[in-house]
Amino acid sequence: MSHVSSHSPHGQSPLRTVQVLGGGSAGSSAHVRSLASGLVARGVRVTVCAPGEADRTYDFTGVGAVHVPVPRSSDPASVAALRTACADADLVHAHGLHAAFRASLALSGRPVPFVVTWHSRAHAEGARGHLLRMLERRVAKAATVVLGTTSDLVDRARSRGARDARLAAVALPPRLPGDDDPDRPRSKARAEVGANDRPLLMAVGTLDRDRGHETLLDAARAWCGLDPVPLLVVAGEGPLRPVLQRRIEDEELPVRLVGRRDDVGELIAAADLALLPSSWEARSVLAQEALHARVPLVAAAAPGIPELVGDAAELVPYGDAEAFGEAVVRLLADPGRRKLLVERGARQTATWPTEDETVSQVLSVYDELTQPLPLS
């Protein structure tokens, strides 16, 4: 589908957009790279305001965007840099709460269409939770349109005062060049993490409280008695690592923390089961990669997950280690059920948006907000 003509009508200059990223999770950064690539291909001018390391990793300039290095802080220098970058923009699109807050400060008093994508939901208690709610309200009210990656986030934006909140089509973030080696055999990926002759269970995510890794360690006791004992490999880094590592050693659990990995896609594809214990996930990349790779998934039935996977995963109550452990043991013993989940997974992935559909939807929102009203 080509939109180029709509961005240069009657000799006007092309639509100028600024994409604003904060720290940017891997999902939102890859989404911005994919979006920038698709928009540039359709004749839109794209500037990406993001920290320097984000461009080194995601190569926004490589897909035809202009990169303006803006640190992730909300200090006056950072906001001033954003204000300068947005000075001649027809539309500004911020990704994530903190990036959106900075962009709203930079746009203060300027009538520029302002789109915000909420990719995930932040968690905080007490005073920090209060601050977070204030931030959400500020951003929701400042945005012309809020795009939420799940219906849960759309509802949240509306409850925070968004004038216009819509569900966003977001494709599985494309892997970066050099991320995985397609020629490396499955057995080699398994051997590298020590799962040659035993079932491999894969979990991926930041090692913090909301990701449910402690539930997984509790659940691991359920499969300690199997022969051979399955190995749970957890890819990711975070503040909880020392606590988890100590438990693994003290309780002699069949679990390995492998830190950040560039071959996560390969490890998921090489696994017997993928495990997702999080309390909340917006379009979980692990869930999407597992279903695409035809790997059965056991997941906590937390907000965002049932909507994404439908009946193509074994869903258990969030935080219920016993149910999680039983589901893993049951699936490992039941090849028929695993095959059924894989078949349902193939059907489910066919319903997910493609990169092209994602770009087209965003572009239709841009058109709606920037096209001059027809003269009556």
Short mmCIF file of C-alpha atoms in Angstrom, two decimals:
data_model
loop_
_atom_site.label_atom_id
_atom_site.label_comp_id
_atom_site.label_asym_id
_atom_site.label_seq_id
_atom_site.Cartn_x
_atom_site.Cartn_y
_atom_site.Cartn_z
CA MET A 1 0.00 0.00 0.00
CA SER A 2 1.58 3.31 -0.99
CA HIS A 3 0.87 6.54 0.83
CA VAL A 4 3.57 8.65 -0.80
CA SER A 5 1.17 10.79 -2.80
CA SER A 6 -0.75 11.83 0.29
CA HIS A 7 2.40 13.34 1.78
CA SER A 8 3.33 15.65 -1.07
CA PRO A 9 0.00 16.92 -2.42
CA HIS A 10 0.05 19.88 -4.84
CA GLY A 11 3.83 20.23 -4.56
CA GLN A 12 3.83 20.55 -0.77
CA SER A 13 6.90 19.32 1.06
CA PRO A 14 6.81 15.80 2.54
CA LEU A 15 5.36 15.22 6.01
CA ARG A 16 8.02 15.88 8.67
CA THR A 17 7.74 13.67 11.76
CA VAL A 18 9.82 13.44 14.92
CA GLN A 19 9.90 10.13 16.82
CA VAL A 20 10.92 10.54 20.48
CA LEU A 21 12.41 7.62 22.45
CA GLY A 22 13.51 7.73 26.09
CA GLY A 23 15.58 4.90 27.50
CA GLY A 24 13.40 2.78 25.25
CA SER A 25 12.81 -0.89 25.95
CA ALA A 26 14.06 -3.29 23.29
CA GLY A 27 10.47 -3.63 22.04
CA SER A 28 9.78 0.10 21.67
CA SER A 29 13.23 0.80 20.16
CA ALA A 30 12.81 -1.96 17.57
CA HIS A 31 9.27 -0.69 16.87
CA VAL A 32 10.61 2.83 16.20
CA ARG A 33 13.28 1.41 13.88
CA SER A 34 10.63 -0.56 11.96
CA LEU A 35 8.32 2.47 11.88
CA ALA A 36 11.10 4.80 10.69
CA SER A 37 12.02 2.36 7.92
CA GLY A 38 8.40 2.05 6.71
CA LEU A 39 7.67 5.76 6.92
CA VAL A 40 10.84 6.74 5.02
CA ALA A 41 9.92 4.20 2.32
CA ARG A 42 6.54 5.98 1.98
CA GLY A 43 8.11 9.42 1.49
CA VAL A 44 7.84 10.70 5.07
CA ARG A 45 10.75 12.58 6.64
CA VAL A 46 11.69 11.03 9.98
CA THR A 47 13.88 12.40 12.78
CA VAL A 48 14.51 10.10 15.74
CA CYS A 49 15.38 11.79 19.05
CA ALA A 50 17.01 9.13 21.24
CA PRO A 51 20.14 8.57 23.34
CA GLY A 52 23.30 7.96 21.29
CA GLU A 53 23.57 4.30 22.34
CA ALA A 54 20.07 3.62 20.97
CA ASP A 55 21.18 4.67 17.48
CA ARG A 56 24.34 2.56 17.77
CA THR A 57 22.19 -0.49 18.60
CA TYR A 58 19.15 0.12 16.39
CA ASP A 59 20.78 2.08 13.53
CA PHE A 60 17.93 4.54 12.85
CA THR A 61 20.20 6.38 10.40
CA GLY A 62 20.71 3.09 8.52
CA VAL A 63 16.98 3.00 7.60
CA GLY A 64 17.00 6.61 6.36
CA ALA A 65 16.04 8.58 9.48
CA VAL A 66 17.97 11.53 10.90
CA HIS A 67 19.18 10.78 14.44
CA VAL A 68 19.37 13.59 16.98
CA PRO A 69 21.11 12.46 20.19
CA VAL A 70 18.96 13.46 23.18
CA PRO A 71 19.81 12.06 26.62
CA ARG A 72 17.08 10.27 28.53
CA SER A 73 16.87 12.84 31.34
CA SER A 74 14.21 15.54 31.79
CA ASP A 75 16.76 18.27 32.54
CA PRO A 76 16.40 21.67 30.80
CA ALA A 77 19.24 20.98 28.30
CA SER A 78 17.60 17.73 27.19
CA VAL A 79 14.17 19.39 26.82
CA ALA A 80 15.78 22.29 24.91
CA ALA A 81 17.45 19.84 22.49
CA LEU A 82 14.06 18.20 21.93
CA ARG A 83 12.39 21.59 21.39
CA THR A 84 14.96 22.44 18.69
CA ALA A 85 14.55 19.05 16.99
CA CYS A 86 10.74 19.47 16.94
CA ALA A 87 10.82 23.11 15.74
CA ASP A 88 9.77 22.39 12.12
CA ALA A 89 7.91 19.11 12.70
CA ASP A 90 4.41 18.60 11.27
CA LEU A 91 3.79 15.93 13.92
CA VAL A 92 5.60 14.54 16.98
CA HIS A 93 5.24 10.89 18.06
CA ALA A 94 6.62 9.84 21.47
CA HIS A 95 7.10 6.24 22.59
CA GLY A 96 6.75 5.42 26.29
CA LEU A 97 5.72 7.49 29.27
CA HIS A 98 9.00 9.27 30.07
CA ALA A 99 9.73 10.14 26.44
CA ALA A 100 6.17 11.46 26.11
CA PHE A 101 6.54 13.61 29.24
CA ARG A 102 9.75 15.19 27.88
CA ALA A 103 8.14 15.74 24.48
CA SER A 104 5.11 17.40 26.11
CA LEU A 105 7.47 19.82 27.90
CA ALA A 106 9.31 20.53 24.64
CA LEU A 107 6.04 21.17 22.76
CA SER A 108 4.53 23.31 25.50
CA GLY A 109 2.43 26.06 23.91
CA ARG A 110 2.92 24.83 20.32
CA PRO A 111 -0.14 23.51 18.43
CA VAL A 112 1.62 20.51 16.86
CA PRO A 113 -0.25 17.18 16.61
CA PHE A 114 1.18 14.95 19.35
CA VAL A 115 0.84 11.16 19.18
CA VAL A 116 1.91 8.95 22.11
CA THR A 117 2.33 5.17 22.01
CA TRP A 118 2.08 3.39 25.37
CA HIS A 119 4.09 0.21 24.90
CA SER A 120 3.93 -1.04 28.47
CA ARG A 121 2.62 -0.29 31.91
CA ALA A 122 5.07 0.88 34.57
CA HIS A 123 4.77 -0.46 38.11
CA ALA A 124 5.38 1.50 41.29
CA GLU A 125 4.08 1.64 44.86
CA GLY A 126 3.60 4.46 47.38
CA ALA A 127 5.00 7.89 46.53
CA ARG A 128 6.51 6.64 43.27
CA GLY A 129 3.13 5.19 42.28
CA HIS A 130 1.49 8.55 42.95
CA LEU A 131 4.13 10.30 40.81
CA LEU A 132 3.60 7.75 38.04
CA ARG A 133 -0.17 8.37 37.99
CA MET A 134 0.45 12.13 37.77
CA LEU A 135 2.85 11.53 34.88
CA GLU A 136 0.31 9.31 33.10
CA ARG A 137 -2.41 11.96 33.50
CA ARG A 138 -0.11 14.71 32.21
CA VAL A 139 0.87 12.66 29.15
CA ALA A 140 -2.67 11.37 28.42
CA LYS A 141 -4.09 14.90 28.46
CA ALA A 142 -1.25 16.40 26.41
CA ALA A 143 -1.59 13.84 23.59
CA THR A 144 -3.80 14.44 20.56
CA VAL A 145 -4.05 10.64 20.19
CA VAL A 146 -2.80 7.88 22.51
CA LEU A 147 -2.08 4.53 20.85
CA GLY A 148 -2.08 1.61 23.31
CA THR A 149 -0.48 -1.72 22.38
CA THR A 150 -3.15 -3.63 24.35
CA SER A 151 -6.81 -2.91 25.13
CA ASP A 152 -5.78 -2.76 28.80
CA LEU A 153 -3.47 0.20 28.01
CA VAL A 154 -6.16 1.92 25.91
CA ASP A 155 -8.55 1.71 28.90
CA ARG A 156 -5.81 3.03 31.20
CA ALA A 157 -5.14 6.01 28.90
CA ARG A 158 -8.86 6.83 28.83
CA SER A 159 -9.09 6.61 32.62
CA ARG A 160 -6.16 9.06 32.82
CA GLY A 161 -7.99 11.63 30.69
CA ALA A 162 -6.93 10.88 27.10
CA ARG A 163 -9.21 12.66 24.59
CA ASP A 164 -8.65 9.97 21.96
CA ALA A 165 -7.18 6.53 22.78
CA ARG A 166 -6.99 3.69 20.25
CA LEU A 167 -5.64 0.18 20.01
CA ALA A 168 -2.39 0.13 18.02
CA ALA A 169 -1.35 -2.60 15.65
CA VAL A 170 2.21 -3.49 16.64
CA ALA A 171 4.12 -6.18 14.75
CA LEU A 172 6.70 -8.44 16.39
CA PRO A 173 9.84 -6.28 16.49
CA PRO A 174 12.16 -7.38 13.68
CA ARG A 175 15.49 -8.87 14.74
CA LEU A 176 18.46 -6.63 14.14
CA PRO A 177 21.13 -7.61 11.60
CA GLY A 178 23.59 -9.98 13.27
CA ASP A 179 21.22 -10.80 16.17
CA ASP A 180 20.97 -14.51 15.43
CA ASP A 181 22.89 -16.92 13.27
CA PRO A 182 20.37 -18.77 11.03
CA ASP A 183 22.98 -21.41 10.17
CA ARG A 184 23.69 -22.42 13.77
CA PRO A 185 21.97 -25.76 14.38
CA ARG A 186 19.41 -26.15 17.17
CA SER A 187 21.65 -28.71 18.91
CA LYS A 188 24.51 -26.19 19.09
CA ALA A 189 22.30 -23.57 20.77
CA ARG A 190 21.19 -26.22 23.31
CA ALA A 191 24.75 -27.42 23.91
CA GLU A 192 25.95 -23.89 24.63
CA VAL A 193 23.58 -23.55 27.59
CA GLY A 194 24.15 -27.11 28.83
CA ALA A 195 20.92 -28.75 27.69
CA ASN A 196 22.26 -31.46 25.38
CA ASP A 197 20.44 -34.50 26.74
CA ARG A 198 17.69 -32.91 28.79
CA PRO A 199 14.58 -30.80 28.10
CA LEU A 200 15.29 -27.07 27.73
CA LEU A 201 12.87 -24.53 29.24
CA MET A 202 13.40 -20.87 28.23
CA ALA A 203 12.37 -17.68 30.02
CA VAL A 204 13.40 -14.15 28.99
CA GLY A 205 13.01 -10.86 30.82
CA THR A 206 14.48 -8.23 33.10
CA LEU A 207 15.32 -9.71 36.49
CA ASP A 208 12.98 -7.59 38.61
CA ARG A 209 10.00 -8.20 40.90
CA ASP A 210 7.23 -7.95 38.32
CA ARG A 211 8.65 -10.54 35.95
CA GLY A 212 7.74 -13.49 38.15
CA HIS A 213 11.14 -15.20 38.13
CA GLU A 214 10.78 -16.11 41.83
CA THR A 215 7.59 -17.98 40.92
CA LEU A 216 9.61 -19.90 38.32
CA LEU A 217 12.23 -20.88 40.90
CA ASP A 218 9.43 -22.15 43.18
CA ALA A 219 7.90 -24.01 40.22
CA ALA A 220 11.26 -25.61 39.32
CA ARG A 221 10.90 -27.94 42.32
CA ALA A 222 8.04 -29.66 40.45
CA TRP A 223 10.34 -30.91 37.70
CA CYS A 224 13.40 -31.71 39.85
CA GLY A 225 12.19 -35.30 40.13
CA LEU A 226 11.94 -35.91 36.36
CA ASP A 227 14.53 -38.01 34.55
CA PRO A 228 16.35 -36.37 32.87
CA VAL A 229 15.86 -33.17 34.90
CA PRO A 230 14.79 -30.27 32.61
CA LEU A 231 17.03 -27.18 32.62
CA LEU A 232 15.45 -23.75 32.93
CA VAL A 233 17.55 -21.05 31.23
CA VAL A 234 16.68 -17.43 32.02
CA ALA A 235 18.03 -14.73 29.67
CA GLY A 236 18.04 -11.19 31.04
CA GLU A 237 19.74 -8.93 33.54
CA GLY A 238 18.45 -6.88 36.46
CA PRO A 239 18.53 -5.97 40.15
CA LEU A 240 17.13 -9.32 41.33
CA ARG A 241 20.03 -11.35 39.90
CA PRO A 242 22.04 -11.81 43.16
CA VAL A 243 18.89 -12.91 45.05
CA LEU A 244 17.89 -15.40 42.34
CA GLN A 245 21.46 -16.74 41.96
CA ARG A 246 21.75 -17.31 45.72
CA ARG A 247 18.47 -19.25 45.75
CA ILE A 248 19.52 -21.36 42.76
CA GLU A 249 22.75 -22.33 44.56
CA ASP A 250 21.25 -22.78 48.04
CA GLU A 251 18.33 -24.90 46.81
CA GLU A 252 20.35 -26.65 44.04
CA LEU A 253 17.72 -25.75 41.44
CA PRO A 254 18.13 -26.82 37.77
CA VAL A 255 18.18 -23.18 36.62
CA ARG A 256 20.82 -21.11 34.80
CA LEU A 257 20.87 -17.31 34.59
CA VAL A 258 22.69 -16.49 31.35
CA GLY A 259 22.42 -12.66 31.40
CA ARG A 260 21.77 -10.59 28.30
CA ARG A 261 22.09 -12.62 25.09
CA ASP A 262 22.20 -11.72 21.40
CA ASP A 263 20.86 -15.17 20.47
CA VAL A 264 17.57 -15.12 22.39
CA GLY A 265 15.58 -15.96 19.24
CA GLU A 266 17.74 -19.04 18.63
CA LEU A 267 17.49 -20.19 22.24
CA ILE A 268 13.69 -19.88 22.19
CA ALA A 269 13.54 -21.82 18.91
CA ALA A 270 15.78 -24.53 20.41
CA ALA A 271 13.66 -24.90 23.57
CA ASP A 272 11.10 -27.59 24.40
CA LEU A 273 8.91 -25.08 26.23
CA ALA A 274 8.89 -21.29 26.68
CA LEU A 275 7.83 -19.93 30.09
CA LEU A 276 6.32 -16.50 30.78
CA PRO A 277 5.52 -15.80 34.46
CA SER A 278 5.16 -11.96 34.30
CA SER A 279 2.49 -10.00 36.15
CA TRP A 280 1.75 -7.89 33.07
CA GLU A 281 3.00 -7.89 29.47
CA ALA A 282 2.14 -5.69 26.51
CA ARG A 283 2.55 -7.78 23.38
CA SER A 284 5.19 -9.98 24.99
CA VAL A 285 8.07 -10.54 22.56
CA LEU A 286 8.81 -13.92 24.19
CA ALA A 287 5.22 -15.10 23.61
CA GLN A 288 5.29 -13.93 20.00
CA GLU A 289 8.68 -15.50 19.27
CA ALA A 290 7.69 -18.79 20.92
CA LEU A 291 4.50 -19.11 18.87
CA HIS A 292 6.32 -18.11 15.66
CA ALA A 293 9.06 -20.67 16.40
CA ARG A 294 6.45 -23.40 17.06
CA VAL A 295 7.49 -23.77 20.71
CA PRO A 296 4.70 -24.50 23.24
CA LEU A 297 4.21 -21.72 25.81
CA VAL A 298 3.24 -21.81 29.48
CA ALA A 299 2.26 -18.31 30.66
CA ALA A 300 0.68 -16.50 33.58
CA ALA A 301 -2.82 -15.37 32.62
CA ALA A 302 -1.89 -11.76 33.39
CA PRO A 303 -3.37 -8.73 31.59
CA GLY A 304 -2.18 -8.52 27.98
CA ILE A 305 -1.38 -12.21 27.56
CA PRO A 306 -4.74 -13.99 26.90
CA GLU A 307 -5.58 -11.27 24.35
CA LEU A 308 -2.28 -11.94 22.54
CA VAL A 309 -2.10 -15.76 22.60
CA GLY A 310 -5.77 -16.81 22.61
CA ASP A 311 -6.02 -20.58 23.11
CA ALA A 312 -2.47 -21.19 21.83
CA ALA A 313 -0.78 -21.39 25.26
CA GLU A 314 -1.16 -23.16 28.58
CA LEU A 315 -2.35 -20.34 30.87
CA VAL A 316 -2.03 -20.55 34.66
CA PRO A 317 -2.93 -18.03 37.43
CA TYR A 318 -0.25 -15.36 37.98
CA GLY A 319 2.02 -16.11 40.95
CA ASP A 320 0.77 -19.72 41.31
CA ALA A 321 4.07 -21.66 41.36
CA GLU A 322 2.34 -25.00 41.91
CA ALA A 323 0.07 -24.56 38.86
CA PHE A 324 3.06 -23.42 36.78
CA GLY A 325 5.17 -26.42 37.79
CA GLU A 326 2.30 -28.86 37.15
CA ALA A 327 1.62 -27.35 33.70
CA VAL A 328 5.30 -27.77 32.72
CA VAL A 329 5.47 -31.39 33.94
CA ARG A 330 2.15 -32.22 32.24
CA LEU A 331 3.19 -30.70 28.89
CA LEU A 332 6.60 -32.39 28.85
CA ALA A 333 4.80 -35.74 29.27
CA ASP A 334 2.16 -35.04 26.60
CA PRO A 335 3.49 -34.72 23.01
CA GLY A 336 -0.09 -34.63 21.66
CA ARG A 337 -0.96 -31.55 23.71
CA ARG A 338 2.33 -29.86 22.69
CA LYS A 339 1.51 -30.54 19.02
CA LEU A 340 -2.00 -29.09 19.47
CA LEU A 341 -0.61 -25.89 21.05
CA VAL A 342 1.89 -25.53 18.19
CA GLU A 343 -0.93 -25.87 15.60
CA ARG A 344 -3.06 -23.31 17.46
CA GLY A 345 0.01 -21.06 17.68
CA ALA A 346 0.42 -21.09 13.90
CA ARG A 347 -3.25 -20.03 13.54
CA GLN A 348 -2.86 -17.31 16.20
CA THR A 349 0.27 -15.77 14.66
CA ALA A 350 -1.57 -15.42 11.34
CA THR A 351 -3.98 -12.99 13.07
CA TRP A 352 -1.20 -10.68 14.32
CA PRO A 353 -0.38 -7.45 12.46
CA THR A 354 2.51 -7.37 9.99
CA GLU A 355 5.13 -4.60 9.95
CA ASP A 356 3.41 -3.17 6.88
CA GLU A 357 0.02 -3.06 8.62
CA THR A 358 1.63 -1.43 11.67
CA VAL A 359 3.18 1.35 9.56
CA SER A 360 -0.04 1.83 7.56
CA GLN A 361 -2.14 2.26 10.70
CA VAL A 362 0.26 4.83 12.19
CA LEU A 363 0.38 6.67 8.88
CA SER A 364 -3.42 6.82 8.68
CA VAL A 365 -3.42 8.47 12.15
CA TYR A 366 -0.77 10.95 10.94
CA ASP A 367 -2.83 11.74 7.83
CA GLU A 368 -5.94 12.29 9.91
CA LEU A 369 -4.12 14.75 12.19
CA THR A 370 -2.17 16.69 9.53
CA GLN A 371 -4.36 16.83 6.41
CA PRO A 372 -6.00 20.24 5.99
CA LEU A 373 -9.77 20.17 6.35
CA PRO A 374 -11.52 20.34 2.95
CA LEU A 375 -13.01 23.76 2.14
CA SER A 376 -16.79 23.68 2.31
#
